[in-house]
PDB file of C-alpha atoms in Angstrom:
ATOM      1  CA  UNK A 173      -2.065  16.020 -65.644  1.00 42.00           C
ATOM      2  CA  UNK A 174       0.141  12.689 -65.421  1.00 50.00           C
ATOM      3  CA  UNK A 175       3.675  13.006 -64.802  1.00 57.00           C
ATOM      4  CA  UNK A 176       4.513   9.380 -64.553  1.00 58.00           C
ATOM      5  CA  UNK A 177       7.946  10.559 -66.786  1.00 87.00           C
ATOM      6  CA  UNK A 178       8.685  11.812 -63.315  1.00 93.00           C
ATOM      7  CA  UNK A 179       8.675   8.634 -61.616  1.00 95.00           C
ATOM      8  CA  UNK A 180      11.206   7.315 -64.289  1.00 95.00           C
ATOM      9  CA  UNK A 181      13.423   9.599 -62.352  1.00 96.00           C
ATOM     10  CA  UNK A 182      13.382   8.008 -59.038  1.00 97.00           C
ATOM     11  CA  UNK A 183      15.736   5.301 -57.707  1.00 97.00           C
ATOM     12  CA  UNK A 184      14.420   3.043 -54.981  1.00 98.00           C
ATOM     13  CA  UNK A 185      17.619   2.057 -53.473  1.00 98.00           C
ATOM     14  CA  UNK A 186      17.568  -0.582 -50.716  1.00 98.00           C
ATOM     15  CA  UNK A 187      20.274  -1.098 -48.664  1.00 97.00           C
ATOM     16  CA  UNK A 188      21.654  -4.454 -46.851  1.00 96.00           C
ATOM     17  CA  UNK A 189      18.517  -6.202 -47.331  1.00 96.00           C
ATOM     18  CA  UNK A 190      18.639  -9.356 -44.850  1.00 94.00           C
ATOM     19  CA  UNK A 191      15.732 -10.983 -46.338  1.00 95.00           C
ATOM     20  CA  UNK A 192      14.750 -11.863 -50.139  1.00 96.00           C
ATOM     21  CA  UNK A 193      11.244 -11.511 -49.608  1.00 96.00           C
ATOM     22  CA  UNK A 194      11.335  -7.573 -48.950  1.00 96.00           C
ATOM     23  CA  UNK A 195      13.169  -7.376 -52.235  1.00 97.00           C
ATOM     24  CA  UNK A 196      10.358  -8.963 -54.118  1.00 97.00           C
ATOM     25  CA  UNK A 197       7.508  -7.203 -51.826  1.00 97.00           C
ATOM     26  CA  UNK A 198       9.410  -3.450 -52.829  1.00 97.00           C
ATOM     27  CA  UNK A 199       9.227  -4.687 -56.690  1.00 97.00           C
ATOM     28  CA  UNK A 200       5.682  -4.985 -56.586  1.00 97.00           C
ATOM     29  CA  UNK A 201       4.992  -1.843 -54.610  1.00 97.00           C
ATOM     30  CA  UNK A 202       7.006  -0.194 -56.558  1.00 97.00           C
ATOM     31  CA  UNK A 203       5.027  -2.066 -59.945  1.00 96.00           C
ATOM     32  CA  UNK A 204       1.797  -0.862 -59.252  1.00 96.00           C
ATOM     33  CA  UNK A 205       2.731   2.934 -58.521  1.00 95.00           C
ATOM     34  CA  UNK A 206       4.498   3.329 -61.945  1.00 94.00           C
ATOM     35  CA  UNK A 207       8.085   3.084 -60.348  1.00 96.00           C
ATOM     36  CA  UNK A 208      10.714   0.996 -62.394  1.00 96.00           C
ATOM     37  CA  UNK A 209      13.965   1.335 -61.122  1.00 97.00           C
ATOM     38  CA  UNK A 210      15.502  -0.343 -58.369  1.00 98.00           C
ATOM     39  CA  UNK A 211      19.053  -0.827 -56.496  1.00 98.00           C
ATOM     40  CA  UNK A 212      20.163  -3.269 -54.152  1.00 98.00           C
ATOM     41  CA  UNK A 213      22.947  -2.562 -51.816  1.00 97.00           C
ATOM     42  CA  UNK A 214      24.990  -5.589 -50.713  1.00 96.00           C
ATOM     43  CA  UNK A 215      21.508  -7.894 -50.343  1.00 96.00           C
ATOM     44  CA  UNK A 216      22.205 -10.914 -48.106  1.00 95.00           C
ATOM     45  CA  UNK A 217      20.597 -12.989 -51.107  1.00 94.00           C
ATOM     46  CA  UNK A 218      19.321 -11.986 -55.000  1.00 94.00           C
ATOM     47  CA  UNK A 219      18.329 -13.280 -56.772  1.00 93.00           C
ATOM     48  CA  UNK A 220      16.986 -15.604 -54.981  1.00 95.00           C
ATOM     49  CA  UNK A 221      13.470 -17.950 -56.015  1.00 95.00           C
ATOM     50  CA  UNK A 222      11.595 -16.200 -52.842  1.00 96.00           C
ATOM     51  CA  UNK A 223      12.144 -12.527 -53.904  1.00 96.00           C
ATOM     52  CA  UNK A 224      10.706 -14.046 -57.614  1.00 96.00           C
ATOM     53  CA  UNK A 225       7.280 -15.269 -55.738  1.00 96.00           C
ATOM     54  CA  UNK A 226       6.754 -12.244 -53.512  1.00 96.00           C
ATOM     55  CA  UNK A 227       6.968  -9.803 -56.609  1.00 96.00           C
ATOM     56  CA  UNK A 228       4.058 -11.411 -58.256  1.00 94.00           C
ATOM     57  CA  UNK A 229       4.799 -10.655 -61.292  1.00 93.00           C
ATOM     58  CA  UNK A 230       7.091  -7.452 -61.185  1.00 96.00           C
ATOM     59  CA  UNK A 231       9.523  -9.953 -62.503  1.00 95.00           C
ATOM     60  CA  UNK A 232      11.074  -7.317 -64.618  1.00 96.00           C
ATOM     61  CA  UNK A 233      11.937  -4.641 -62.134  1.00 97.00           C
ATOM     62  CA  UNK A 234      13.996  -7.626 -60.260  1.00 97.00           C
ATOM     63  CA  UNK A 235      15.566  -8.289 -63.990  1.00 96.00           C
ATOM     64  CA  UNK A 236      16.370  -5.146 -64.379  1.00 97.00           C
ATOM     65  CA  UNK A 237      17.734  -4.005 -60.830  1.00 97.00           C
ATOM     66  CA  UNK A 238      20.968  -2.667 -60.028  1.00 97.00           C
ATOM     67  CA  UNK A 239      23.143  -4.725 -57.321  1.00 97.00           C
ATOM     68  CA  UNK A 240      26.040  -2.030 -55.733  1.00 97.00           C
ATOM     69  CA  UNK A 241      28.424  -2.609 -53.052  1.00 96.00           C
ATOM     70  CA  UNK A 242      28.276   0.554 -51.474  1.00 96.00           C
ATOM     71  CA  UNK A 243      25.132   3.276 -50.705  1.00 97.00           C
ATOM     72  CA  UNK A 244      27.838   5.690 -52.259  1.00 96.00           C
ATOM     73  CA  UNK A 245      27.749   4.072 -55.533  1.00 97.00           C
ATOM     74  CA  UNK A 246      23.760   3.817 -55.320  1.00 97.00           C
ATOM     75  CA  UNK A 247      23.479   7.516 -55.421  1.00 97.00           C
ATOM     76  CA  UNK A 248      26.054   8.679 -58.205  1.00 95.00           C
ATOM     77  CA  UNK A 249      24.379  10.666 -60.681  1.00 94.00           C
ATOM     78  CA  UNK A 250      21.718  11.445 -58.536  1.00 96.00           C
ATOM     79  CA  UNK A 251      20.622  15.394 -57.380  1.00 95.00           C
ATOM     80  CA  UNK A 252      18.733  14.771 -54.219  1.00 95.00           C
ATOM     81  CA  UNK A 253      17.808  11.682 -51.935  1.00 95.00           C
ATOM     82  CA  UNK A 254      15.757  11.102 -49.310  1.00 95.00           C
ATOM     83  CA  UNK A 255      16.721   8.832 -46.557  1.00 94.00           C
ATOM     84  CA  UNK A 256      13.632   6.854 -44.779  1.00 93.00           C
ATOM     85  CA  UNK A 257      14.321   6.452 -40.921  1.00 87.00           C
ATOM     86  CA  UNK A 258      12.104   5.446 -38.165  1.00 75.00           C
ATOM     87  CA  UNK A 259      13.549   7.735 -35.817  1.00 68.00           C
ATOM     88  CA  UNK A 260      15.112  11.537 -35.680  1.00 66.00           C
ATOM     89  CA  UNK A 261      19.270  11.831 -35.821  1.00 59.00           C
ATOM     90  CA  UNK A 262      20.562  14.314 -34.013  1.00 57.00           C
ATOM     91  CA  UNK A 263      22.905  15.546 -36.596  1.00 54.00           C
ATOM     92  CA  UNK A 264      20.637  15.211 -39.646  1.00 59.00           C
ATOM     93  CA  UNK A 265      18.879  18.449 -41.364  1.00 69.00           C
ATOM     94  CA  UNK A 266      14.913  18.847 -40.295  1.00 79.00           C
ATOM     95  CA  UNK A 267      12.763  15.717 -41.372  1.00 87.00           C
ATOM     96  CA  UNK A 268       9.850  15.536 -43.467  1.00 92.00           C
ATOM     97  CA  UNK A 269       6.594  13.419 -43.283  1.00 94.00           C
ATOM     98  CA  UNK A 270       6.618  11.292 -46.299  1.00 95.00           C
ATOM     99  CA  UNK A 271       3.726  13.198 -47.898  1.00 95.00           C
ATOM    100  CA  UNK A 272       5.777  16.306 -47.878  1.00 95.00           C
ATOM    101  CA  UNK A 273       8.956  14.866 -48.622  1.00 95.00           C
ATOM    102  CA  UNK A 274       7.173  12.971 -51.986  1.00 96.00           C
ATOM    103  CA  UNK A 275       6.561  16.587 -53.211  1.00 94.00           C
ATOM    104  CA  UNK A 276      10.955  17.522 -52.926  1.00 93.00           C
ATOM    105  CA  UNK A 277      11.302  14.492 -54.906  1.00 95.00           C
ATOM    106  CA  UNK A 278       9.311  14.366 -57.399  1.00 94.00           C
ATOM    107  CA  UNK A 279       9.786  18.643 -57.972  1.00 92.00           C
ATOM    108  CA  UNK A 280      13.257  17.379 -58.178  1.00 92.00           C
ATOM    109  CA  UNK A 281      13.359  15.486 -60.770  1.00 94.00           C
ATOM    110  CA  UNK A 282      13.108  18.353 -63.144  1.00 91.00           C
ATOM    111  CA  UNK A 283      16.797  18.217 -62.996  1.00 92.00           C
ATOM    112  CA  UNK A 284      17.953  14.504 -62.846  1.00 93.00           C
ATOM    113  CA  UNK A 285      17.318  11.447 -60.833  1.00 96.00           C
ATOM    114  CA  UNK A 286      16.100  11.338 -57.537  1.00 97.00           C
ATOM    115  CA  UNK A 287      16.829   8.592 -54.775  1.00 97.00           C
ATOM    116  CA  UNK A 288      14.836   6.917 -52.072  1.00 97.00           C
ATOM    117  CA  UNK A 289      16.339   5.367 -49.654  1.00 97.00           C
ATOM    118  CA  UNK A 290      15.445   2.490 -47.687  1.00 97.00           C
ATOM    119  CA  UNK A 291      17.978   1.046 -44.538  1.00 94.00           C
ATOM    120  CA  UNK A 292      17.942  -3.233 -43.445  1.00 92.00           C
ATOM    121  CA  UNK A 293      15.387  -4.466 -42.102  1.00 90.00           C
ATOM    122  CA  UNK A 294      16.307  -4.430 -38.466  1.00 88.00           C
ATOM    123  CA  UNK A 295      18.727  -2.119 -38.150  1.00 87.00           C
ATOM    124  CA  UNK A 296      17.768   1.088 -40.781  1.00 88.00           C
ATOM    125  CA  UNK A 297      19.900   3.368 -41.921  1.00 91.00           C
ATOM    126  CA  UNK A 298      23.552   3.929 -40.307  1.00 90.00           C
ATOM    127  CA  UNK A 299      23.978   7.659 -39.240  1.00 87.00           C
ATOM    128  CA  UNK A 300      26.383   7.752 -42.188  1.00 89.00           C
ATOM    129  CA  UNK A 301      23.831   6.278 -44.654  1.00 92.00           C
ATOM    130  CA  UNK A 302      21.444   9.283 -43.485  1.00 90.00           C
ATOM    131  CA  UNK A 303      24.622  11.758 -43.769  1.00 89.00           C
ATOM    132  CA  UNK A 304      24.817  11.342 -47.569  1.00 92.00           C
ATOM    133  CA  UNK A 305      21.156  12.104 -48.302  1.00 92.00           C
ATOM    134  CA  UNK A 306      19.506  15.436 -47.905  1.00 90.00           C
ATOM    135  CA  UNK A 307      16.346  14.588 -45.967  1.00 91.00           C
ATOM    136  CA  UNK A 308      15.276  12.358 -43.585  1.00 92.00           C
ATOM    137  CA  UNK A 309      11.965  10.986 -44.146  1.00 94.00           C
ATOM    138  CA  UNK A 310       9.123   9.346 -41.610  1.00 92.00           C
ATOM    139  CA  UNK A 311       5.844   7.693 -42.231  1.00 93.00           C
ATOM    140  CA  UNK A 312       3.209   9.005 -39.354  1.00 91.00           C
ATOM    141  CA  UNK A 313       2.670   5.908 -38.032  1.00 89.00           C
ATOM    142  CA  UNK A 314       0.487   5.023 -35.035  1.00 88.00           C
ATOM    143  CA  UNK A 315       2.521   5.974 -31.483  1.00 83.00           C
ATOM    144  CA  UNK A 316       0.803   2.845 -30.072  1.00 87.00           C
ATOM    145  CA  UNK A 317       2.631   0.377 -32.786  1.00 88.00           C
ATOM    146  CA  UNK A 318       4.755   2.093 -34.984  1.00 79.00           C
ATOM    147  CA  UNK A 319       6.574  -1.544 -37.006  1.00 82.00           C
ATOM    148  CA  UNK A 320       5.805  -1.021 -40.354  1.00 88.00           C
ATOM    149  CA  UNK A 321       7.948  -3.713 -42.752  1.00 92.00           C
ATOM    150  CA  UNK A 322      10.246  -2.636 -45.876  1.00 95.00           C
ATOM    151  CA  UNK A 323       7.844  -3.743 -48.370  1.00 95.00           C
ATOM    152  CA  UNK A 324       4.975  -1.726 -47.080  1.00 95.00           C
ATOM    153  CA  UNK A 325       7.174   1.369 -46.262  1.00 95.00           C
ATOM    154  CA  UNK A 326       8.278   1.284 -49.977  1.00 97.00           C
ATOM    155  CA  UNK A 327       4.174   0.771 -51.000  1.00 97.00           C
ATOM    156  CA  UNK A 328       3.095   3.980 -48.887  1.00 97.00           C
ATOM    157  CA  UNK A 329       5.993   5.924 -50.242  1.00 97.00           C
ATOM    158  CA  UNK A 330       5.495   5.248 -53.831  1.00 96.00           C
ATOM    159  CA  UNK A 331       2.356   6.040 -53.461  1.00 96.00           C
ATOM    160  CA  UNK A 332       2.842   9.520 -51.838  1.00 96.00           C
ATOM    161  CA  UNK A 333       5.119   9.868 -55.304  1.00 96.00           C
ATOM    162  CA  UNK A 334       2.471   9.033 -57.961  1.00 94.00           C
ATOM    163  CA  UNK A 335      -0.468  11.019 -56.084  1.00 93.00           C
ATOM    164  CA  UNK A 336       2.283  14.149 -56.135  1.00 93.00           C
ATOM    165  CA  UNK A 337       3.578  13.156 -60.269  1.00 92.00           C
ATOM    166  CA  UNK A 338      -0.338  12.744 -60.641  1.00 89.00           C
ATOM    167  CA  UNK A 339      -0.810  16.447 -59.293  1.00 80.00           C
ATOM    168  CA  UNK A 340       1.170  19.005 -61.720  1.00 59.00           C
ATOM    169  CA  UNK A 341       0.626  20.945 -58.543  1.00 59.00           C
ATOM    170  CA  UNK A 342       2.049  24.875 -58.876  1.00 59.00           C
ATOM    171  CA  UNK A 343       3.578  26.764 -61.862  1.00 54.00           C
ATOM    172  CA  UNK A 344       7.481  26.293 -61.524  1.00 57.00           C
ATOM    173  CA  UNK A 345       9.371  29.560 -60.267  1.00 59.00           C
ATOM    174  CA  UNK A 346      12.909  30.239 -61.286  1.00 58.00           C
ATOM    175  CA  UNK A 347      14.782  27.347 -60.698  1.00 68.00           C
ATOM    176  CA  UNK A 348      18.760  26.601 -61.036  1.00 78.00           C
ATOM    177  CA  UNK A 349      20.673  23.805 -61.311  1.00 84.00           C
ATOM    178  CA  UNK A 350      21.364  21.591 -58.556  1.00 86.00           C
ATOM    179  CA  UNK A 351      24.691  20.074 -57.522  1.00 90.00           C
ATOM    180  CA  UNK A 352      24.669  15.986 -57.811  1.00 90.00           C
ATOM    181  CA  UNK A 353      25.919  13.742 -55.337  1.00 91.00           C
ATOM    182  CA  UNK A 354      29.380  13.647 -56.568  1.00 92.00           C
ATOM    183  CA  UNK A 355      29.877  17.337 -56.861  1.00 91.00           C
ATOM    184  CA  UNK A 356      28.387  17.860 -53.152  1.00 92.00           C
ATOM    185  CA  UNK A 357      30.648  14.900 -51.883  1.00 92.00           C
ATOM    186  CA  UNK A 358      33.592  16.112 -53.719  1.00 92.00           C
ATOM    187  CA  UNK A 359      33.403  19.498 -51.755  1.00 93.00           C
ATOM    188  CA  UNK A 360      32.958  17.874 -48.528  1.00 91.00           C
ATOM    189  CA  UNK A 361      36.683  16.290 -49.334  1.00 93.00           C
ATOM    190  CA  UNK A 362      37.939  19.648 -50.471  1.00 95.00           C
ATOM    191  CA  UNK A 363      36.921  20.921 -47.238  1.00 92.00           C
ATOM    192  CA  UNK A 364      37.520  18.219 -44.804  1.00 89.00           C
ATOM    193  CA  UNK A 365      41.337  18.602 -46.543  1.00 91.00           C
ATOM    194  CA  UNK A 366      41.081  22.589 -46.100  1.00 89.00           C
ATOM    195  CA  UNK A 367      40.332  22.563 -42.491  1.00 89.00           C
ATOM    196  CA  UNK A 368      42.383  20.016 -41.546  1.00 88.00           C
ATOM    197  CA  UNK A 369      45.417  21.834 -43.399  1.00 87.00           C
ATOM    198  CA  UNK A 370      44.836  24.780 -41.635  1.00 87.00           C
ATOM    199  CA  UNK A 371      44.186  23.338 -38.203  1.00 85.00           C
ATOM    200  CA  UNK A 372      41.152  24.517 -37.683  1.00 85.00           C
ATOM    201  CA  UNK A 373      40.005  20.989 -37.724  1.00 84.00           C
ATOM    202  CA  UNK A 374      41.151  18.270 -35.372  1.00 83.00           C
ATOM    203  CA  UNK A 375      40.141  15.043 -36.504  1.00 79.00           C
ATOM    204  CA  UNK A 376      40.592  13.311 -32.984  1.00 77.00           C
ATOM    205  CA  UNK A 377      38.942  16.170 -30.984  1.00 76.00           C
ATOM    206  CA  UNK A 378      35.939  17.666 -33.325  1.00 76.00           C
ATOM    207  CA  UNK A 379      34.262  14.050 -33.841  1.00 78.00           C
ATOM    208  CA  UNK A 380      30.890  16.252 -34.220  1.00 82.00           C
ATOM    209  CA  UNK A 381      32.233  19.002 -36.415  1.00 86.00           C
ATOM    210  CA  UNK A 382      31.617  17.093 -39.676  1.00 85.00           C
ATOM    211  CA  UNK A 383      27.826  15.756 -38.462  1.00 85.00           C
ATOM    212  CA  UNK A 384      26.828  19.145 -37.732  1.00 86.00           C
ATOM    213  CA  UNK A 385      28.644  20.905 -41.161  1.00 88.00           C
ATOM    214  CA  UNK A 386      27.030  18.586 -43.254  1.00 86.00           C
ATOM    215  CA  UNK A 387      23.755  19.318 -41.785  1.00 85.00           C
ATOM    216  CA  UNK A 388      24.392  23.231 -42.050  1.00 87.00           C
ATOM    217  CA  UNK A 389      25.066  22.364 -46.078  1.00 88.00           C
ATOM    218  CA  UNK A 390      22.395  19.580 -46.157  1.00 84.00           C
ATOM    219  CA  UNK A 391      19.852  22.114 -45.174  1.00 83.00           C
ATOM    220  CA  UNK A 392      20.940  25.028 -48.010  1.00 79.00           C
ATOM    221  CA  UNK A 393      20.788  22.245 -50.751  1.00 81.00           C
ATOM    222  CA  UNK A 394      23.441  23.258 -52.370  1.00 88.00           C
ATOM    223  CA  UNK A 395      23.362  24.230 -56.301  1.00 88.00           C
ATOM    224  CA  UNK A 396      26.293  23.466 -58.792  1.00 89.00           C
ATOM    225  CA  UNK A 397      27.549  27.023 -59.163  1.00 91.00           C
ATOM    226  CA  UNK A 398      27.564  27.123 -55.397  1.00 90.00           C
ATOM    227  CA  UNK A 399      29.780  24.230 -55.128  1.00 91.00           C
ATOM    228  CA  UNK A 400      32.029  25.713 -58.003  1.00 91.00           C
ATOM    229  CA  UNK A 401      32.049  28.974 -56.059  1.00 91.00           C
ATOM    230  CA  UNK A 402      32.695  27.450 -52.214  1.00 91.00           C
ATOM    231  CA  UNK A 403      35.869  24.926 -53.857  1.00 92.00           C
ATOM    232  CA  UNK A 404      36.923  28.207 -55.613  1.00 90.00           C
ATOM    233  CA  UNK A 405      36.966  29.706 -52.173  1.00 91.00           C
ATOM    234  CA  UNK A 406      38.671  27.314 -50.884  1.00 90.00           C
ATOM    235  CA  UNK A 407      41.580  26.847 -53.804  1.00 90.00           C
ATOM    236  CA  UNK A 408      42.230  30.315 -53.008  1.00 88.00           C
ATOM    237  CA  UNK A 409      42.777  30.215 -49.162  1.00 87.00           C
ATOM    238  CA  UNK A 410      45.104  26.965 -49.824  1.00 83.00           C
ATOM    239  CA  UNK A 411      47.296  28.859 -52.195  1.00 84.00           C
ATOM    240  CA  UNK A 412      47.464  31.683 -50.259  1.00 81.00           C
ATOM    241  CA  UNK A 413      48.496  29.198 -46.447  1.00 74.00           C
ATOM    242  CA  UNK A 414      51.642  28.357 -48.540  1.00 68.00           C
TER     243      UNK A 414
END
């Protein structure tokens, strides 16, 4: 069965790409799995002639693509993202080998869009980058030489996504709905504001409270009602401090 409505669903969001030519390269990879929507974070340069040539004609998913200032704004309306990193974060929930990790997504996007994320070029993702996704993702690559550029990292994991939207895979089981970016972030305030009220939280001595809480959440994957029931929670015990 082809699900390539699925892929519809996905964002490939780059952020602070340094060099044109990546952007054009992550077009065409993206082109020839059936992937159409793409978002630049702060490039260094689009458009730009270079990123035109190295799309080879995938000329209209640079026309089309989304340029944001912040990784923030790449990911509102979305219900999950995946963050690709070349190496494990201490703080971040459990990571997934991109095969694995293509089959979250694209199960996902039964209930919205979906967001892949991809860091610069030299320096990846920024711990806080990874923070606002749910899963860090990893390509198995060889321990011997593990460089693998932004243009073939995006080919490998759009791939993994059309072979799982190509695959209609297991029956669904009883699903609800999950919470989107904004709704998940939007607690995290609520919270970091509850804690700190009560003085449970120190912002100058618990610099690794707020890593490991959003990991502890991050993991759970929260669902809307969940987030309606945890602010709830929350509204209550500030009413009840004064």
């Amino acid at each position: 069965m082809n699900n390539d409505g699925a892929l519809e669903r996905v964002r490939v969001v780059l952020s602070r790409t340094s060099h044109p030519g990546n952007i054009g390269a992550a077009a065409r990879a993206m082109k020839t799995m059936g992937l159409s929507h793409l978002v630049l974070v702060s490039p260094q340069a689009f458009p730009d002639p270079v990123a035109t040539a190295r799309a080879a004609g995938a000329d209209d998913i640079l026309a089309n693509a989304r340029v944001v200032g912040s990784l923030a704004e790449a990911l509102e309306g979305t219900v999950f993202a995946a963050a690709m990193t070349a190496r494990r974060r201490e703080m971040a929930v459990p990571m997934k080998w991109a095969r694995d990790a293509a089959v979250d997504l694209v199960e996902r996007t039964a209930h919205g869009d979906v967001a892949l994320v991809f860091g610069n070029e030299t320096m990846g993702l920024s711990n806080e980058d990874v923070a606002l996704c749910h899963m860090p993702v990893k390509v198995p690559v060889s321990e011997t030489y593990s460089s693998l550029n932004l243009g073939a990292a995006v080919q490998i994991l759009c791939y993994e996504l059309r072979m799982v939207a190509l695959d209609p895979g297991q029956a669904p089981g009883l699903e609800f709905e999950p919470a989107t970016h904004e709704q998940i972030e939007g607690f995290y305030w609520h919270l970091d504001r509850a804690i700190t009220a009560s003085g449970f939280f120190n912002p100058v001595n618990s610099k690794r409270l707020w890593p490991r809480l959003r990991r502890m959440f991050g993991r759970i994957r929260l669902e809307k009602d969940e987030v309606n029931i945890l602010r709830g929670m929350l509204t209550a015990f500030e009413k009840n401090s004064k």
